[in-house]
Short mmCIF file of C-alpha atoms in Angstrom, two decimals:
data_model
loop_
_atom_site.label_atom_id
_atom_site.label_comp_id
_atom_site.label_asym_id
_atom_site.label_seq_id
_atom_site.Cartn_x
_atom_site.Cartn_y
_atom_site.Cartn_z
CA MET N 1210 18.82 -29.48 -47.63
CA LEU N 1211 16.14 -31.81 -46.30
CA LEU N 1212 16.51 -30.16 -42.86
CA LEU N 1213 16.25 -26.73 -44.37
CA LEU N 1214 12.99 -27.72 -46.40
CA MET N 1215 11.58 -29.01 -43.19
CA SER N 1216 12.17 -25.83 -41.24
CA CYS N 1217 10.31 -23.70 -43.83
CA VAL N 1218 7.47 -21.58 -42.41
CA LYS N 1219 4.47 -21.34 -44.69
CA ASP N 1220 2.36 -18.17 -44.33
CA GLY N 1221 -0.23 -17.74 -46.98
CA GLU N 1222 1.64 -17.64 -50.15
CA LYS N 1223 5.03 -16.89 -48.65
CA GLN N 1224 7.68 -19.43 -47.99
CA ILE N 1225 10.45 -18.53 -45.72
CA VAL N 1226 13.60 -20.61 -45.68
CA ASP N 1227 15.26 -20.00 -42.37
CA ASP N 1228 18.91 -20.91 -41.86
CA LEU N 1229 19.55 -18.20 -39.33
CA SER N 1230 22.67 -18.56 -37.06
CA PRO N 1231 23.97 -16.08 -34.42
CA ALA N 1232 26.58 -13.43 -35.24
CA GLN N 1233 29.92 -13.87 -33.58
CA ASN N 1234 29.78 -13.23 -29.73
CA ALA N 1235 25.99 -12.83 -29.91
CA THR N 1236 24.14 -14.80 -27.12
CA ILE N 1237 20.87 -13.74 -28.09
CA TYR N 1238 19.42 -13.48 -31.71
CA GLY N 1239 16.41 -14.02 -33.64
CA LYS N 1240 13.96 -12.45 -36.06
CA VAL N 1241 10.89 -10.20 -35.93
CA THR N 1242 8.29 -10.85 -38.53
CA CYS N 1243 4.72 -9.74 -39.41
CA ASP N 1244 2.67 -12.42 -41.47
CA GLY N 1245 5.97 -13.99 -42.19
CA VAL N 1246 7.29 -10.92 -43.51
CA PRO N 1247 10.79 -9.59 -41.82
CA VAL N 1248 10.15 -6.20 -39.94
CA SER N 1249 13.30 -4.05 -39.95
CA GLY N 1250 14.28 -1.30 -37.57
CA VAL N 1251 12.65 -3.04 -34.47
CA VAL N 1252 14.57 -2.21 -31.20
CA VAL N 1253 15.34 -5.26 -29.10
CA SER N 1254 16.72 -5.42 -25.69
CA ASP N 1255 17.67 -7.57 -22.68
CA GLY N 1256 17.06 -4.93 -20.24
CA MET N 1257 20.75 -4.02 -20.24
CA VAL N 1258 21.77 -3.56 -24.00
CA CYS N 1259 19.77 -2.49 -26.98
CA GLY N 1260 20.02 -3.44 -30.85
CA ARG N 1261 17.89 -3.23 -33.87
CA THR N 1262 16.61 -5.57 -36.60
CA ASP N 1263 18.23 -5.38 -39.97
CA GLY N 1264 16.65 -5.44 -43.54
CA ASN N 1265 16.03 -9.07 -42.94
CA GLY N 1266 14.36 -8.64 -39.61
CA VAL N 1267 17.35 -10.18 -37.82
CA TYR N 1268 18.96 -8.89 -34.60
CA ASN N 1269 21.96 -10.08 -32.53
CA LEU N 1270 22.58 -9.08 -28.88
CA LYS N 1271 25.75 -9.64 -26.89
CA SER N 1272 24.02 -10.22 -23.57
CA ALA N 1273 24.84 -11.60 -20.11
CA LYS N 1274 21.27 -12.42 -19.68
CA ARG N 1275 21.18 -11.12 -16.33
CA ASN N 1276 17.45 -10.22 -16.50
CA GLY N 1277 16.46 -13.65 -17.90
CA LEU N 1278 14.51 -12.28 -20.73
CA ALA N 1279 14.46 -10.55 -24.10
CA PHE N 1280 11.94 -8.08 -25.37
CA ILE N 1281 11.05 -5.87 -28.32
CA SER N 1282 9.93 -2.16 -28.38
CA VAL N 1283 6.86 -2.82 -30.41
CA PRO N 1284 6.89 -0.32 -33.37
CA SER N 1285 4.00 1.99 -34.36
CA GLY N 1286 1.41 0.30 -36.61
CA TYR N 1287 1.85 -3.04 -34.94
CA VAL N 1288 0.69 -5.05 -32.03
CA THR N 1289 1.76 -8.44 -30.56
CA PRO N 1290 -0.87 -11.27 -31.05
CA TYR N 1291 -3.47 -11.37 -28.38
CA ASN N 1292 -3.48 -14.71 -26.63
CA GLY N 1293 -6.09 -14.34 -24.08
CA SER N 1294 -4.00 -12.56 -21.53
CA THR N 1295 -3.75 -8.94 -20.78
CA ILE N 1296 0.07 -9.18 -20.76
CA PRO N 1297 1.38 -8.30 -24.32
CA SER N 1298 3.70 -10.99 -25.76
CA PHE N 1299 6.52 -8.45 -26.49
CA TRP N 1300 8.80 -10.35 -24.03
CA LYS N 1301 10.12 -13.84 -23.76
CA SER N 1302 12.05 -15.77 -21.01
CA LEU N 1303 15.47 -17.04 -21.62
CA ASN N 1304 16.32 -20.59 -20.96
CA LYS N 1305 19.92 -21.17 -21.82
CA MET N 1306 23.16 -20.61 -19.92
CA LYS N 1307 24.57 -16.83 -20.25
CA ASP N 1308 27.29 -17.87 -22.82
CA GLU N 1309 25.13 -20.17 -24.92
CA PRO N 1310 23.55 -18.58 -27.99
CA GLU N 1311 19.81 -18.59 -27.74
CA ARG N 1312 17.23 -17.85 -30.46
CA VAL N 1313 14.17 -15.68 -29.56
CA ASP N 1314 11.65 -14.82 -32.22
CA PHE N 1315 8.99 -12.27 -32.20
CA THR N 1316 5.68 -11.97 -34.12
CA LEU N 1317 3.68 -8.84 -34.77
CA GLN N 1318 0.37 -8.00 -36.36
CA ALA N 1319 -0.55 -4.81 -38.36
CA GLU N 1320 -2.98 -2.33 -36.80
CA ASN N 1321 -4.28 0.96 -37.83
CA GLN N 1322 -3.48 3.46 -35.04
CA ASP N 1323 -4.43 6.71 -36.57
CA ARG N 1324 -6.90 7.15 -33.80
CA TYR N 1325 -6.94 5.17 -30.54
CA THR N 1326 -7.42 5.11 -26.91
CA MET N 1327 -4.92 4.61 -24.00
CA LEU N 1328 -5.90 3.97 -20.59
CA PHE N 1329 -3.75 4.45 -17.56
CA MET N 1330 -4.61 2.50 -14.21
CA GLY N 1331 -2.67 3.52 -11.08
CA ASP N 1332 -2.60 1.65 -7.87
CA ILE N 1333 -4.89 -1.32 -8.35
CA HIS N 1334 -3.95 -2.96 -5.19
CA LEU N 1335 -5.62 -6.40 -5.41
CA TYR N 1336 -4.43 -7.68 -1.97
CA SER N 1337 -7.53 -9.41 -0.35
CA HIS N 1338 -10.63 -11.43 -1.26
CA LYS N 1339 -12.83 -8.49 -0.67
CA SER N 1340 -10.72 -5.93 -2.77
CA ILE N 1341 -10.76 -8.68 -5.65
CA LYS N 1342 -14.48 -8.99 -5.26
CA CYS N 1343 -14.99 -5.29 -5.38
CA PHE N 1344 -12.84 -4.94 -8.49
CA ASN N 1345 -14.57 -7.68 -10.33
CA ASP N 1346 -18.02 -6.18 -9.42
CA THR N 1347 -17.39 -2.56 -10.36
CA PHE N 1348 -14.42 -2.05 -12.63
CA ILE N 1349 -14.45 -5.25 -14.74
CA PRO N 1350 -18.03 -4.86 -16.16
CA GLU N 1351 -17.41 -1.23 -16.76
CA ILE N 1352 -14.06 -1.70 -18.73
CA ASN N 1353 -15.42 -4.67 -20.64
CA SER N 1354 -18.51 -2.67 -21.73
CA TYR N 1355 -16.35 0.20 -22.73
CA ILE N 1356 -14.07 -2.09 -24.80
CA SER N 1357 -16.93 -3.69 -26.76
CA THR N 1358 -18.77 -0.52 -27.40
CA SER N 1359 -15.97 2.07 -28.11
CA ALA N 1360 -16.04 3.44 -31.61
CA SER N 1361 -12.68 5.37 -31.32
CA GLY N 1362 -10.39 2.75 -32.59
CA PRO N 1363 -8.23 0.18 -30.84
CA ILE N 1364 -7.83 0.49 -27.18
CA TYR N 1365 -4.46 -0.19 -25.18
CA ALA N 1366 -3.72 0.32 -21.49
CA SER N 1367 -0.80 0.64 -19.02
CA THR N 1368 -0.74 0.23 -15.27
CA LEU N 1369 1.14 2.68 -13.14
CA GLY N 1370 2.49 0.41 -10.40
CA ASP N 1371 1.12 -1.16 -7.28
CA MET N 1372 -0.93 -3.81 -8.91
CA THR N 1373 -0.59 -5.79 -5.78
CA TRP N 1374 0.45 -5.12 -2.12
CA ASP N 1375 3.65 -6.82 -1.03
CA TRP N 1376 2.94 -7.13 2.57
CA TYR N 1377 -0.14 -9.21 1.74
CA TRP N 1378 1.89 -11.68 -0.29
CA TYR N 1379 3.02 -13.30 2.94
CA ASN N 1380 0.25 -12.02 5.29
CA GLY N 1381 -3.65 -11.59 5.28
CA ASP N 1382 -5.19 -13.29 2.36
CA ARG N 1383 -1.82 -13.95 0.86
CA ILE N 1384 -2.74 -12.44 -2.48
CA GLY N 1385 0.22 -11.78 -4.97
CA ILE N 1386 1.08 -11.47 -8.46
CA GLU N 1387 -0.11 -15.12 -9.10
CA GLN N 1388 -3.64 -14.13 -8.12
CA TYR N 1389 -3.46 -10.68 -9.73
CA ILE N 1390 -2.83 -11.88 -13.41
CA PRO N 1391 -6.02 -14.09 -13.68
CA ASN N 1392 -8.07 -11.35 -12.31
CA MET N 1393 -6.78 -8.83 -14.72
CA ASN N 1394 -7.47 -11.55 -17.45
CA ASN N 1395 -11.17 -10.89 -16.72
CA ILE N 1396 -10.66 -7.80 -19.02
CA ARG N 1397 -11.45 -9.18 -22.56
CA GLY N 1398 -9.44 -8.23 -25.47
CA LEU N 1399 -7.20 -5.68 -23.82
CA GLN N 1400 -3.38 -5.70 -23.86
CA ILE N 1401 -1.88 -4.03 -20.76
CA TYR N 1402 1.73 -2.81 -20.43
CA ASN N 1403 2.60 -3.03 -16.76
CA THR N 1404 4.67 -0.41 -14.90
CA VAL N 1405 6.25 -1.63 -11.68
CA GLY N 1406 5.38 -0.03 -8.22
CA ASN N 1407 7.03 -0.24 -4.85
CA HIS N 1408 4.35 -2.65 -3.58
CA ASP N 1409 5.11 -5.13 -6.49
CA ASN N 1410 8.60 -5.89 -5.19
CA ASP N 1411 9.26 -8.98 -3.07
CA MET N 1412 9.82 -7.70 0.58
CA GLN N 1413 11.51 -10.96 1.67
CA TYR N 1414 14.83 -9.64 0.18
CA ASN N 1415 17.13 -7.20 1.83
CA SER N 1416 17.04 -4.89 -1.10
CA PHE N 1417 18.44 -1.96 1.02
CA GLN N 1418 21.68 -4.11 1.64
CA GLU N 1419 21.90 -4.89 -2.05
CA PHE N 1420 21.60 -1.41 -3.14
CA GLN N 1421 24.30 -0.26 -0.54
CA LYS N 1422 26.53 -2.76 -2.02
CA TYR N 1423 25.79 -2.76 -5.79
CA GLN N 1424 23.60 0.37 -6.36
CA GLU N 1425 20.78 -2.06 -7.49
CA ASP N 1426 17.56 -3.43 -6.08
CA TRP N 1427 17.41 -6.18 -8.63
CA THR N 1428 16.77 -9.27 -6.61
CA CYS N 1429 13.37 -8.21 -5.06
CA MET N 1430 11.93 -7.85 -8.67
CA ARG N 1431 12.57 -11.36 -9.63
CA PRO N 1432 9.03 -12.62 -9.05
CA TYR N 1433 7.70 -9.68 -10.96
CA ARG N 1434 10.08 -10.18 -14.01
CA LYS N 1435 9.17 -13.90 -14.02
CA LEU N 1436 5.40 -13.29 -14.36
CA GLN N 1437 5.09 -9.80 -15.92
CA GLY N 1438 8.24 -9.22 -17.65
CA PRO N 1439 10.89 -6.33 -17.93
CA THR N 1440 10.65 -3.53 -15.33
CA CYS N 1441 12.01 -0.92 -17.97
CA PHE N 1442 10.87 -1.12 -21.53
CA SER N 1443 9.31 0.86 -24.28
CA TYR N 1444 6.69 0.52 -27.04
CA ASN N 1445 5.28 2.68 -29.79
CA ILE N 1446 1.70 3.36 -30.78
CA GLY N 1447 0.47 5.73 -33.42
CA GLY N 1448 3.69 7.66 -33.63
CA ILE N 1449 4.10 8.13 -29.82
CA HIS N 1450 6.92 6.49 -28.01
CA TYR N 1451 5.89 5.20 -24.58
CA VAL N 1452 8.36 4.34 -21.91
CA SER N 1453 7.68 2.37 -18.86
CA LEU N 1454 10.25 3.39 -16.24
CA ASP N 1455 10.94 1.76 -12.83
CA ASP N 1456 11.63 4.82 -10.63
CA VAL N 1457 11.32 3.00 -7.37
CA ILE N 1458 14.37 2.09 -5.31
CA THR N 1459 13.05 -0.50 -2.60
CA THR N 1460 14.69 -0.22 0.74
CA ASN N 1461 13.11 -3.46 2.34
CA THR N 1462 15.31 -5.07 5.08
CA GLY N 1463 14.11 -8.65 4.52
CA GLY N 1464 11.17 -8.93 7.02
CA THR N 1465 7.96 -10.49 5.70
CA THR N 1466 5.71 -9.88 8.80
CA ASP N 1467 6.92 -6.39 9.99
CA LYS N 1468 5.43 -3.58 7.89
CA ASP N 1469 8.22 -1.29 9.13
CA SER N 1470 10.79 -3.27 7.20
CA ARG N 1471 9.45 -2.04 3.92
CA GLY N 1472 10.43 1.13 2.34
CA CYS N 1473 11.31 2.90 -1.02
CA TRP N 1474 12.94 5.80 -2.50
CA ARG N 1475 12.12 7.56 -5.74
CA GLY N 1476 15.04 7.04 -8.09
CA VAL N 1477 16.39 5.28 -11.11
CA THR N 1478 19.28 2.82 -10.83
CA GLU N 1479 22.33 3.51 -12.86
CA SER N 1480 21.86 0.33 -15.04
CA ASP N 1481 18.25 1.30 -15.95
CA MET N 1482 19.44 4.81 -16.72
CA ARG N 1483 21.94 3.37 -19.07
CA TRP N 1484 19.25 1.24 -20.75
CA LEU N 1485 17.01 4.30 -21.05
CA GLU N 1486 19.67 6.36 -22.89
CA GLN N 1487 20.11 3.52 -25.41
CA ASP N 1488 16.42 3.05 -26.05
CA LEU N 1489 15.90 6.86 -26.59
CA SER N 1490 18.92 6.93 -28.86
CA TYR N 1491 16.67 5.13 -31.45
CA VAL N 1492 13.91 7.65 -31.23
CA SER N 1493 13.58 10.72 -33.46
CA GLU N 1494 13.58 14.04 -31.46
CA ASP N 1495 10.33 15.31 -32.99
CA THR N 1496 8.44 12.16 -31.60
CA PRO N 1497 6.01 12.76 -28.54
CA VAL N 1498 7.03 10.74 -25.72
CA VAL N 1499 4.85 9.62 -22.75
CA VAL N 1500 6.61 8.15 -19.71
CA SER N 1501 4.78 5.94 -17.17
CA VAL N 1502 6.33 5.83 -13.80
CA HIS N 1503 5.11 4.93 -10.44
CA MET N 1504 6.37 7.65 -8.00
CA PRO N 1505 5.71 11.26 -9.07
CA LEU N 1506 8.43 13.73 -9.89
CA PHE N 1507 6.49 16.56 -8.50
CA ASN N 1508 4.12 17.15 -5.43
CA MET N 1509 0.52 18.41 -5.46
CA LYS N 1510 1.80 21.98 -5.35
CA GLY N 1511 3.82 21.40 -8.59
CA ARG N 1512 7.19 21.34 -6.85
CA PRO N 1513 9.88 18.75 -7.54
CA THR N 1514 10.03 16.04 -4.96
CA ASN N 1515 13.30 15.57 -3.14
CA GLY N 1516 15.54 12.64 -3.76
CA ASN N 1517 16.68 10.38 -1.05
CA SER N 1518 20.23 10.26 -1.74
CA SER N 1519 23.34 12.14 -2.91
CA SER N 1520 23.64 9.47 -5.60
CA VAL N 1521 22.95 10.08 -9.22
CA ASN N 1522 19.56 9.77 -10.86
CA TYR N 1523 17.54 10.79 -7.82
CA SER N 1524 16.82 14.29 -8.49
CA VAL N 1525 14.06 15.26 -11.02
CA GLN N 1526 16.87 16.94 -13.20
CA ASP N 1527 18.77 13.59 -13.34
CA ILE N 1528 15.75 11.59 -14.33
CA VAL N 1529 14.41 13.94 -17.05
CA ALA N 1530 17.97 14.57 -18.46
CA PRO N 1531 17.79 11.85 -21.12
CA PHE N 1532 14.58 13.42 -22.42
CA ARG N 1533 15.89 16.86 -23.16
CA LYS N 1534 16.35 16.32 -26.80
CA PHE N 1535 12.46 15.77 -27.36
CA ASP N 1536 10.01 18.40 -28.00
CA LYS N 1537 7.02 16.84 -26.22
CA VAL N 1538 7.36 14.79 -22.93
CA LEU N 1539 4.58 13.93 -20.73
CA PHE N 1540 5.00 12.03 -17.51
CA ILE N 1541 2.04 9.98 -16.16
CA SER N 1542 2.57 8.74 -12.57
CA ALA N 1543 0.44 7.44 -9.53
CA HIS N 1544 1.51 6.23 -6.05
CA THR N 1545 0.00 9.09 -4.08
CA HIS N 1546 -3.71 7.91 -4.32
CA LEU N 1547 -4.22 11.59 -5.27
CA LEU N 1548 -5.20 13.46 -8.57
CA TYR N 1549 -3.17 16.64 -9.56
CA ASN N 1550 -1.24 18.01 -12.38
CA THR N 1551 2.04 19.83 -13.02
CA GLU N 1552 2.05 21.80 -16.24
CA ASP N 1553 5.25 22.79 -18.12
CA TYR N 1554 7.66 22.94 -15.35
CA ASN N 1555 11.13 24.13 -16.34
CA VAL N 1556 13.71 21.44 -15.51
CA GLY N 1557 17.07 22.57 -16.87
CA GLY N 1558 15.49 23.92 -20.10
CA LEU N 1559 13.07 21.10 -20.59
CA LYS N 1560 9.42 21.91 -19.82
CA VAL N 1561 8.02 18.82 -18.02
CA THR N 1562 4.47 18.03 -17.67
CA GLU N 1563 3.34 15.41 -15.31
CA TRP N 1564 -0.24 14.09 -14.53
CA ASN N 1565 -0.49 12.24 -11.13
CA SER N 1566 -3.51 10.10 -11.94
CA GLY N 1567 -5.38 9.03 -8.84
CA ALA N 1568 -5.92 5.41 -7.88
CA LEU N 1569 -8.12 2.81 -9.32
CA CYS N 1570 -8.72 1.42 -5.77
CA GLY N 1571 -9.35 4.71 -4.29
CA ASN N 1572 -8.18 4.28 -0.70
CA PHE N 1573 -7.32 0.62 -1.05
CA TRP N 1574 -10.94 -0.29 -1.71
CA THR N 1575 -11.76 0.61 1.75
CA THR N 1576 -14.67 2.92 1.25
CA ALA N 1577 -15.80 1.02 -1.81
CA VAL N 1578 -16.19 -2.13 0.24
CA LYS N 1579 -17.82 -0.47 3.31
CA THR N 1580 -20.07 2.14 1.57
CA GLY N 1581 -20.14 1.45 -2.07
CA LEU N 1582 -18.42 4.91 -2.73
CA ASN N 1583 -14.94 4.47 -3.93
CA LEU N 1584 -12.89 7.60 -3.24
CA CYS N 1585 -9.14 8.33 -3.20
CA THR N 1586 -7.86 10.00 0.10
CA ASP N 1587 -8.31 13.58 -1.53
CA GLY N 1588 -11.87 12.92 -2.36
CA THR N 1589 -11.23 12.10 -6.13
CA PRO N 1590 -13.28 9.19 -7.23
CA GLY N 1591 -11.40 5.91 -7.74
CA GLY N 1592 -10.76 5.54 -11.35
CA TYR N 1593 -8.44 5.78 -14.42
CA ARG N 1594 -7.19 8.07 -17.03
CA VAL N 1595 -8.42 7.98 -20.47
CA LEU N 1596 -6.18 9.35 -23.28
CA THR N 1597 -7.56 9.69 -26.85
CA ILE N 1598 -4.91 9.97 -29.45
CA GLU N 1599 -5.63 11.16 -33.08
CA ASN N 1600 -2.60 11.69 -35.45
CA GLY N 1601 -0.32 12.08 -32.49
CA ASN N 1602 -2.55 14.65 -30.74
CA ILE N 1603 -3.30 13.82 -27.17
CA SER N 1604 -6.57 14.60 -25.21
CA SER N 1605 -7.35 13.46 -21.71
CA ILE N 1606 -9.96 12.94 -19.22
CA TYR N 1607 -10.13 11.20 -15.69
CA LYS N 1608 -12.92 8.64 -15.54
CA GLY N 1609 -14.32 7.69 -12.17
CA ILE N 1610 -15.51 4.10 -11.86
CA GLY N 1611 -19.34 4.03 -12.05
CA LYS N 1612 -19.34 7.78 -12.90
CA LYS N 1613 -20.29 9.47 -16.12
CA ARG N 1614 -17.41 10.36 -18.40
CA ASN N 1615 -17.75 14.33 -17.83
CA TYR N 1616 -17.99 13.78 -13.94
CA LEU N 1617 -15.36 16.47 -13.49
CA PHE N 1618 -16.15 17.92 -9.99
CA ARG N 1619 -18.16 17.57 -6.69
CA THR N 1620 -20.00 20.44 -4.92
CA TYR N 1621 -20.85 21.26 -1.27
CA ASP N 1622 -23.15 23.66 0.27
CA ARG N 1623 -21.12 24.80 3.29
CA ASN N 1624 -24.13 25.97 5.14
CA GLN N 1625 -25.20 22.29 5.48
CA MET N 1626 -21.88 21.03 6.64
CA ASN N 1627 -21.18 20.52 10.24
CA LEU N 1628 -18.29 18.08 10.72
CA ASP N 1629 -17.37 17.49 14.42
CA ALA N 1630 -13.92 18.91 14.88
CA SER N 1631 -13.33 16.61 17.76
CA LYS N 1632 -13.73 13.64 15.32
CA LEU N 1633 -11.53 14.99 12.59
CA GLY N 1634 -8.54 15.38 14.85
CA SER N 1635 -5.91 17.45 12.93
CA TYR N 1636 -7.76 17.11 9.68
CA THR N 1637 -9.68 20.42 9.57
CA LYS N 1638 -7.68 22.34 7.02
CA GLY N 1639 -9.81 24.36 4.62
CA GLU N 1640 -12.37 25.49 7.13
CA ILE N 1641 -14.41 22.26 6.91
CA ALA N 1642 -15.14 21.76 10.50
CA GLY N 1643 -18.08 23.12 12.52
CA GLU N 1644 -20.81 25.44 11.44
CA ASN N 1645 -20.68 28.05 8.80
CA LYS N 1646 -23.69 30.17 7.61
CA ASP N 1647 -21.83 32.51 5.17
CA ASN N 1648 -23.31 30.91 2.02
CA TRP N 1649 -20.12 29.47 0.65
CA ILE N 1650 -20.23 26.95 -2.28
CA TYR N 1651 -17.32 24.49 -2.18
CA ILE N 1652 -16.07 22.74 -5.45
CA ASN N 1653 -13.65 19.97 -5.71
CA VAL N 1654 -12.29 19.89 -9.32
CA TRP N 1655 -9.95 17.01 -8.86
CA ASP N 1656 -8.25 17.05 -12.45
CA TYR N 1657 -7.91 20.83 -12.46
CA LYS N 1658 -5.26 22.59 -14.60
CA PRO N 1659 -4.75 26.42 -15.01
CA SER N 1660 -6.44 26.46 -18.43
CA TRP N 1661 -9.74 25.10 -17.11
CA LYS N 1662 -12.68 27.38 -16.68
CA ILE N 1663 -14.89 27.44 -13.52
CA THR N 1664 -18.05 29.62 -13.60
CA VAL N 1665 -20.38 29.91 -10.72
CA GLN N 1666 -23.80 31.78 -11.13
CA GLU N 1667 -26.33 32.49 -8.59
CA PHE N 1668 -30.00 32.98 -9.53
CA GLU N 1669 -32.35 34.97 -7.38
CA THR N 1670 -35.72 36.66 -8.10
CA ASN N 1671 -35.31 38.30 -11.51
CA SER N 1672 -31.50 38.34 -11.36
CA ALA N 1673 -28.41 36.32 -12.14
CA THR N 1674 -25.01 37.09 -10.54
CA THR N 1675 -21.63 35.62 -11.68
CA LEU N 1676 -19.84 34.85 -8.39
CA LYS N 1677 -16.10 35.28 -7.83
CA VAL N 1678 -14.48 31.95 -7.72
CA THR N 1679 -11.30 31.57 -5.60
CA ARG N 1680 -9.08 28.64 -5.38
CA MET N 1681 -8.18 27.47 -1.75
CA ASP N 1682 -4.58 26.80 -0.89
CA GLU N 1683 -5.17 23.35 0.89
CA CYS N 1684 -8.22 21.58 1.99
CA TYR N 1685 -9.49 18.21 2.93
CA ASP N 1686 -12.42 16.87 0.94
CA PRO N 1687 -15.56 16.96 3.25
CA LEU N 1688 -17.11 13.83 1.86
CA TYR N 1689 -14.01 11.75 2.44
CA MET N 1690 -13.79 12.99 6.02
CA LEU N 1691 -17.38 11.74 6.57
CA MET N 1692 -16.20 8.14 5.74
CA TYR N 1693 -12.75 8.22 7.30
CA GLU N 1694 -12.23 6.00 10.36
CA LYS N 1695 -9.88 7.87 12.79
CA GLY N 1696 -6.55 6.09 13.25
CA ASP N 1697 -6.43 4.11 10.12
CA THR N 1698 -3.05 5.25 8.94
CA ASP N 1699 -3.26 3.51 5.37
CA THR N 1700 -6.36 5.48 4.43
CA ALA N 1701 -5.60 8.77 6.31
CA PRO N 1702 -7.08 11.91 4.60
CA GLN N 1703 -4.61 13.87 2.28
CA LEU N 1704 -4.84 17.45 1.47
CA THR N 1705 -5.97 18.70 -2.01
CA CYS N 1706 -5.02 21.77 -3.86
CA THR N 1707 -8.03 21.47 -6.30
CA MET N 1708 -10.70 22.98 -3.95
CA PHE N 1709 -12.46 26.17 -5.05
CA ARG N 1710 -15.21 28.11 -3.52
CA ALA N 1711 -17.60 30.98 -4.27
CA LYS N 1712 -19.74 33.06 -1.83
CA ALA N 1713 -23.39 33.36 -2.60
CA ASN N 1714 -25.74 36.21 -1.42
CA SER N 1715 -28.46 33.89 -0.26
CA ALA N 1716 -28.81 30.63 1.67
CA THR N 1717 -31.69 29.35 -0.52
CA SER N 1718 -30.86 30.52 -4.02
CA MET N 1719 -30.19 28.17 -6.99
CA VAL N 1720 -26.57 28.18 -8.01
CA THR N 1721 -25.21 26.73 -11.26
CA ILE N 1722 -21.63 25.54 -11.45
CA ARG N 1723 -19.89 24.89 -14.74
CA VAL N 1724 -16.43 23.39 -15.35
CA GLU N 1725 -14.75 23.08 -18.76
CA ASP N 1726 -11.42 21.51 -19.28
CA GLU N 1727 -8.82 22.29 -22.04
CA PHE N 1728 -10.24 19.55 -24.31
CA GLY N 1729 -13.82 20.85 -24.43
CA ASN N 1730 -15.19 18.42 -21.92
CA SER N 1731 -17.59 20.12 -19.67
CA ARG N 1732 -20.26 19.61 -16.97
CA MET N 1733 -22.83 21.81 -15.50
CA GLU N 1734 -24.59 21.26 -11.99
CA ARG N 1735 -27.75 23.06 -10.80
CA MET N 1736 -27.31 23.26 -7.06
CA GLN N 1737 -30.79 23.57 -5.28
CA ARG N 1738 -30.12 24.79 -1.89
CA PRO N 1739 -30.18 23.94 0.92
CA LYS N 1740 -28.19 20.89 -0.40
CA GLN N 1741 -27.51 18.01 1.80
#
């Protein structure tokens, strides 16, 4: 009795006497509470199996402890306590032998989530001292200012993979996860759920051999799990179920100095798919689901990307299959350092929407360091996606670092472009090389969707003409081409399908360009021509 009294946890006026013991065969057990009060219905997992807390907030898992951790799917209306780190405390490391019962408790705090903001940051790539300085000089002040001044409710965030760059763990400035975390912690008061990318895996392990033998690439993710937690998990905010899914199969061959020894496929392992099916079994069919993955399901033309193996879970159909019971499913991806969207693609009867969300680092911070202009390889400003959620309804906008919120496009006066074709090499698609005096206006609308409105008007003496706007099939962004250094394969230009053009009647008239998205965000530019 004395031991029981000593184990009481006092919280305000509540006294909780805890004599909890594990159920038969359970190797992980514990309790989930908020202000000392048990929270029922919370899904708990070890990354392989899932369970749920009972009316007393108690759970039991029969676990082999393979991942070395336990975690909860944070329920809507709650957060985990902020401890000064951007990594939420929804997971804990395990310390006992696999057959020894181990108690792991979790604490929650209540939070109003009727209206909130969710940020998605893809391809941060902190890999060198220069990239870290640029990150801290540009992004950190902006995001801290946004957090401190926002009046749109609480703010949460998720990365979309490639927080680091595996080759530089062992080469160059030797920057790894250990250096990434404290730099992210320069963001104040924000909890960030991390999605793993191909460059966040340890390249010193022969993951390709492991996959061939066991259909797993588990070992190379050990440093990530130790510092950043599970690679597949879920959480709930304001009535939306978020899933962070590892859709990367690494095919590294074990070399740490040869870049060619590194590789990856887009796919989900069998064990991760089994976890996903269990996790979703606890979610109501009318719940909106947002899935963050690193590698996209669709290419920039809105077509499914091909799998790399005849094994299961490589095709888009296989990956989206567990989500077929839900009415609303949104995938948000990165990896490409491009910005493009696929709307309502029919996959086996499920309409799948995916937003491939650019890169925070642009082209690996290269142009940002050299010129102060952070661009992705398709001309998109380096930045992040901002979701505003109110009562379960989602609106979105892509925010370029250092740009105004409604910076939706960039324009070009084609008459003033004369890019040297000999210096562009093969990167001339979209008629961007050489002279052209046909009065074309080029418009790169990087986050374009079919529901957007693009209006171009030309103003001449006593008249205004609405010009016909056409979408170009494929094009390279002219501004990016000015900054590209030929031969740099890591930052090679990539095509965009979001370039539009309109033909003016005069070379010197003023032209207005207005773009409005599906959520009512808009921007208008008055182009005084000639425009440099």
